[in-house]
Short mmCIF file of N, CA and C in Angstrom, two decimals:
data_model
loop_
_atom_site.label_atom_id
_atom_site.label_comp_id
_atom_site.label_asym_id
_atom_site.label_seq_id
_atom_site.Cartn_x
_atom_site.Cartn_y
_atom_site.Cartn_z
N MET A 1171 121.17 172.76 124.41
CA MET A 1171 119.82 172.22 124.39
C MET A 1171 119.89 170.74 124.02
N PRO A 1172 119.28 169.87 124.84
CA PRO A 1172 119.31 168.44 124.54
C PRO A 1172 118.46 168.12 123.30
N PRO A 1173 118.81 167.02 122.61
CA PRO A 1173 118.03 166.65 121.43
C PRO A 1173 116.60 166.27 121.83
N PRO A 1174 115.64 166.54 120.96
CA PRO A 1174 114.23 166.22 121.26
C PRO A 1174 113.97 164.72 121.05
N ILE A 1175 114.28 163.92 122.07
CA ILE A 1175 114.24 162.46 121.97
C ILE A 1175 112.88 161.95 121.49
N ASP A 1176 111.81 162.46 122.05
CA ASP A 1176 110.47 161.99 121.65
C ASP A 1176 110.21 162.28 120.18
N ARG A 1177 110.66 163.42 119.70
CA ARG A 1177 110.45 163.77 118.29
C ARG A 1177 111.32 162.89 117.38
N ILE A 1178 112.53 162.63 117.78
CA ILE A 1178 113.40 161.74 117.00
C ILE A 1178 112.79 160.36 116.93
N ARG A 1179 112.34 159.85 118.07
CA ARG A 1179 111.71 158.52 118.12
C ARG A 1179 110.49 158.47 117.20
N LEU A 1180 109.66 159.50 117.24
CA LEU A 1180 108.46 159.56 116.40
C LEU A 1180 108.82 159.57 114.92
N LEU A 1181 109.77 160.40 114.53
CA LEU A 1181 110.17 160.48 113.12
C LEU A 1181 110.77 159.16 112.62
N GLU A 1182 111.57 158.52 113.45
CA GLU A 1182 112.14 157.22 113.07
C GLU A 1182 111.05 156.17 112.91
N ASP A 1183 110.07 156.17 113.80
CA ASP A 1183 108.96 155.22 113.70
C ASP A 1183 108.11 155.48 112.46
N ILE A 1184 107.86 156.74 112.15
CA ILE A 1184 107.09 157.09 110.95
C ILE A 1184 107.82 156.60 109.71
N GLY A 1185 109.13 156.83 109.66
CA GLY A 1185 109.92 156.37 108.52
C GLY A 1185 109.89 154.86 108.36
N ALA A 1186 110.01 154.14 109.46
CA ALA A 1186 109.98 152.68 109.41
C ALA A 1186 108.59 152.17 109.00
N ASP A 1187 107.54 152.84 109.46
CA ASP A 1187 106.18 152.46 109.08
C ASP A 1187 105.90 152.75 107.61
N ALA A 1188 106.48 153.82 107.09
CA ALA A 1188 106.23 154.23 105.71
C ALA A 1188 106.86 153.27 104.70
N TRP A 1189 107.94 152.64 105.08
CA TRP A 1189 108.64 151.74 104.17
C TRP A 1189 109.03 150.49 104.95
N PRO A 1190 108.05 149.65 105.28
CA PRO A 1190 108.32 148.50 106.15
C PRO A 1190 109.06 147.37 105.43
N ALA A 1191 109.74 146.58 106.23
CA ALA A 1191 110.38 145.37 105.72
C ALA A 1191 109.31 144.29 105.56
N ALA A 1192 109.68 143.17 104.93
CA ALA A 1192 108.74 142.07 104.75
C ALA A 1192 108.26 141.54 106.10
N THR A 1193 109.17 141.50 107.06
CA THR A 1193 108.83 141.03 108.41
C THR A 1193 109.33 142.04 109.42
N THR A 1194 108.47 142.38 110.37
CA THR A 1194 108.85 143.26 111.46
C THR A 1194 108.54 142.54 112.76
N ALA A 1195 109.51 142.53 113.65
CA ALA A 1195 109.34 141.92 114.96
C ALA A 1195 109.71 142.95 116.02
N TRP A 1196 109.16 142.78 117.20
CA TRP A 1196 109.46 143.69 118.31
C TRP A 1196 110.13 142.90 119.42
N LEU A 1197 111.16 143.48 119.96
CA LEU A 1197 111.90 142.83 121.04
C LEU A 1197 112.22 143.89 122.09
N GLU A 1198 111.46 143.90 123.17
CA GLU A 1198 111.62 144.85 124.27
C GLU A 1198 111.71 146.31 123.81
N GLY A 1199 110.89 146.66 122.85
CA GLY A 1199 110.85 148.04 122.37
C GLY A 1199 111.73 148.31 121.17
N TRP A 1200 112.57 147.38 120.80
CA TRP A 1200 113.38 147.52 119.59
C TRP A 1200 112.60 146.95 118.41
N ARG A 1201 112.65 147.65 117.28
CA ARG A 1201 111.99 147.19 116.06
C ARG A 1201 113.03 146.45 115.20
N LEU A 1202 112.74 145.19 114.90
CA LEU A 1202 113.62 144.39 114.06
C LEU A 1202 112.99 144.28 112.68
N SER A 1203 113.66 144.80 111.68
CA SER A 1203 113.20 144.70 110.30
C SER A 1203 114.00 143.60 109.62
N LEU A 1204 113.28 142.62 109.08
CA LEU A 1204 113.92 141.46 108.46
C LEU A 1204 113.38 141.29 107.06
N ASP A 1205 114.27 141.22 106.10
CA ASP A 1205 113.85 141.14 104.71
C ASP A 1205 114.91 140.37 103.93
N ALA A 1206 114.52 139.81 102.81
CA ALA A 1206 115.47 139.10 101.96
C ALA A 1206 116.25 140.06 101.08
N GLY A 1207 115.92 141.32 101.12
CA GLY A 1207 116.61 142.32 100.30
C GLY A 1207 118.03 142.56 100.76
N VAL A 1208 118.71 143.39 100.03
CA VAL A 1208 120.11 143.63 100.32
C VAL A 1208 120.37 144.98 100.99
N THR A 1209 119.33 145.75 101.22
CA THR A 1209 119.54 147.07 101.81
C THR A 1209 119.67 146.98 103.33
N ARG A 1210 120.40 147.87 103.89
CA ARG A 1210 120.55 147.90 105.34
C ARG A 1210 119.23 148.27 106.02
N ARG A 1211 118.47 149.16 105.40
CA ARG A 1211 117.19 149.57 105.97
C ARG A 1211 116.27 148.37 106.15
N ALA A 1212 116.26 147.48 105.16
CA ALA A 1212 115.36 146.33 105.21
C ALA A 1212 115.80 145.29 106.23
N ASN A 1213 117.03 145.35 106.68
CA ASN A 1213 117.56 144.39 107.65
C ASN A 1213 118.19 145.14 108.82
N SER A 1214 117.44 146.06 109.38
CA SER A 1214 118.01 146.89 110.43
C SER A 1214 117.24 146.78 111.74
N VAL A 1215 117.92 147.17 112.79
CA VAL A 1215 117.33 147.21 114.13
C VAL A 1215 117.19 148.68 114.50
N LEU A 1216 116.00 149.07 114.87
CA LEU A 1216 115.74 150.43 115.32
C LEU A 1216 115.56 150.37 116.85
N PRO A 1217 116.61 150.70 117.60
CA PRO A 1217 116.57 150.54 119.05
C PRO A 1217 115.96 151.74 119.76
N ASN A 1218 114.74 152.08 119.41
CA ASN A 1218 114.05 153.26 119.93
C ASN A 1218 113.10 152.93 121.06
N ALA A 1219 113.51 152.08 121.98
CA ALA A 1219 112.64 151.74 123.10
C ALA A 1219 112.31 153.00 123.89
N ALA A 1220 111.07 153.12 124.29
CA ALA A 1220 110.63 154.30 125.03
C ALA A 1220 110.89 154.15 126.53
N ARG A 1221 111.55 153.10 126.90
CA ARG A 1221 111.87 152.86 128.31
C ARG A 1221 113.29 152.29 128.39
N PRO A 1222 113.91 152.36 129.55
CA PRO A 1222 115.26 151.80 129.70
C PRO A 1222 115.28 150.30 129.44
N ILE A 1223 116.38 149.84 128.89
CA ILE A 1223 116.58 148.42 128.61
C ILE A 1223 117.31 147.81 129.81
N ASP A 1224 116.78 146.71 130.35
CA ASP A 1224 117.36 146.09 131.54
C ASP A 1224 118.69 145.39 131.24
N ASP A 1225 118.71 144.54 130.23
CA ASP A 1225 119.91 143.76 129.92
C ASP A 1225 120.22 143.89 128.43
N ALA A 1226 120.88 144.97 128.07
CA ALA A 1226 121.15 145.26 126.66
C ALA A 1226 122.03 144.20 126.02
N ASP A 1227 123.00 143.66 126.75
CA ASP A 1227 123.88 142.66 126.16
C ASP A 1227 123.12 141.40 125.79
N ALA A 1228 122.21 140.96 126.64
CA ALA A 1228 121.38 139.80 126.31
C ALA A 1228 120.46 140.10 125.14
N LEU A 1229 119.98 141.32 125.07
CA LEU A 1229 119.11 141.73 123.96
C LEU A 1229 119.89 141.74 122.64
N ILE A 1230 121.10 142.23 122.67
CA ILE A 1230 121.96 142.22 121.47
C ILE A 1230 122.20 140.78 121.03
N ASP A 1231 122.48 139.89 121.97
CA ASP A 1231 122.68 138.47 121.64
C ASP A 1231 121.44 137.88 120.98
N GLU A 1232 120.26 138.21 121.51
CA GLU A 1232 118.99 137.71 120.94
C GLU A 1232 118.80 138.24 119.53
N VAL A 1233 119.10 139.50 119.30
CA VAL A 1233 119.00 140.07 117.96
C VAL A 1233 119.93 139.34 117.00
N GLU A 1234 121.16 139.11 117.41
CA GLU A 1234 122.12 138.41 116.55
C GLU A 1234 121.64 137.00 116.22
N GLN A 1235 121.02 136.33 117.20
CA GLN A 1235 120.50 134.98 116.95
C GLN A 1235 119.35 135.01 115.95
N ARG A 1236 118.43 135.95 116.12
CA ARG A 1236 117.28 136.03 115.22
C ARG A 1236 117.70 136.34 113.79
N TYR A 1237 118.62 137.28 113.63
CA TYR A 1237 119.09 137.61 112.29
C TYR A 1237 119.92 136.46 111.72
N GLY A 1238 120.78 135.88 112.55
CA GLY A 1238 121.60 134.76 112.11
C GLY A 1238 120.77 133.58 111.63
N ALA A 1239 119.62 133.33 112.27
CA ALA A 1239 118.74 132.24 111.86
C ALA A 1239 118.22 132.44 110.44
N ARG A 1240 118.23 133.69 109.99
CA ARG A 1240 117.79 134.01 108.62
C ARG A 1240 118.98 134.31 107.71
N TYR A 1241 120.17 134.00 108.19
CA TYR A 1241 121.42 134.26 107.45
C TYR A 1241 121.59 135.74 107.12
N LEU A 1242 121.20 136.58 108.07
CA LEU A 1242 121.32 138.02 107.92
C LEU A 1242 122.22 138.58 109.01
N CYS A 1243 122.84 139.69 108.71
CA CYS A 1243 123.66 140.39 109.69
C CYS A 1243 122.90 141.64 110.12
N PRO A 1244 122.61 141.78 111.42
CA PRO A 1244 121.85 142.96 111.85
C PRO A 1244 122.67 144.24 111.73
N CYS A 1245 121.99 145.29 111.38
CA CYS A 1245 122.59 146.62 111.30
C CYS A 1245 121.76 147.51 112.22
N PHE A 1246 122.38 148.09 113.21
CA PHE A 1246 121.67 148.94 114.17
C PHE A 1246 121.67 150.38 113.69
N LYS A 1247 120.50 150.97 113.66
CA LYS A 1247 120.37 152.38 113.28
C LYS A 1247 120.40 153.20 114.57
N LEU A 1248 121.52 153.82 114.84
CA LEU A 1248 121.69 154.56 116.09
C LEU A 1248 121.37 156.03 115.90
N THR A 1249 120.58 156.54 116.84
CA THR A 1249 120.23 157.96 116.88
C THR A 1249 120.33 158.42 118.33
N ALA A 1250 120.06 159.67 118.57
CA ALA A 1250 120.05 160.18 119.94
C ALA A 1250 118.95 159.54 120.78
N ALA A 1251 117.97 158.90 120.13
CA ALA A 1251 116.87 158.26 120.83
C ALA A 1251 117.14 156.78 121.14
N SER A 1252 118.28 156.27 120.73
CA SER A 1252 118.58 154.85 120.95
C SER A 1252 118.69 154.52 122.43
N GLU A 1253 118.17 153.36 122.78
CA GLU A 1253 118.25 152.86 124.16
C GLU A 1253 118.93 151.51 124.14
N PRO A 1254 119.91 151.32 124.98
CA PRO A 1254 120.44 152.26 125.95
C PRO A 1254 121.33 153.31 125.28
N THR A 1255 121.60 154.37 125.99
CA THR A 1255 122.36 155.47 125.40
C THR A 1255 123.80 155.09 125.09
N ASP A 1256 124.32 154.05 125.70
CA ASP A 1256 125.68 153.60 125.40
C ASP A 1256 125.70 152.41 124.45
N LEU A 1257 124.66 152.26 123.67
CA LEU A 1257 124.55 151.11 122.77
C LEU A 1257 125.71 151.02 121.79
N ASP A 1258 126.19 152.14 121.31
CA ASP A 1258 127.31 152.10 120.36
C ASP A 1258 128.54 151.42 120.97
N ARG A 1259 128.82 151.68 122.23
CA ARG A 1259 129.96 151.04 122.88
C ARG A 1259 129.70 149.55 123.11
N ARG A 1260 128.47 149.22 123.42
CA ARG A 1260 128.14 147.80 123.63
C ARG A 1260 128.26 147.01 122.33
N LEU A 1261 127.94 147.63 121.21
CA LEU A 1261 128.00 146.94 119.93
C LEU A 1261 129.44 146.75 119.44
N GLU A 1262 130.37 147.49 119.97
CA GLU A 1262 131.76 147.36 119.56
C GLU A 1262 132.34 145.98 119.90
N ARG A 1263 131.74 145.30 120.85
CA ARG A 1263 132.29 144.00 121.26
C ARG A 1263 132.27 142.99 120.18
#
């Protein structure tokens, strides 16, 4: 049985809404949490786009630039709902 992607996406969004970072930005369906804190949750990317991502590599580069501008290192929270589905391999670069 495949994982319930819509339910995973909903639960992840509820969790992020319940404990938001100081700044939240959206980039093609990815939620970027940016905070001066030291926790990974506060400085994480939730790649739960509800649609396919056209150019994931360019999107990853944009995320790195946005976090780098704040002297932060992005941490991607990967789940079965992450888009694109091969994001873990793309992040290995």
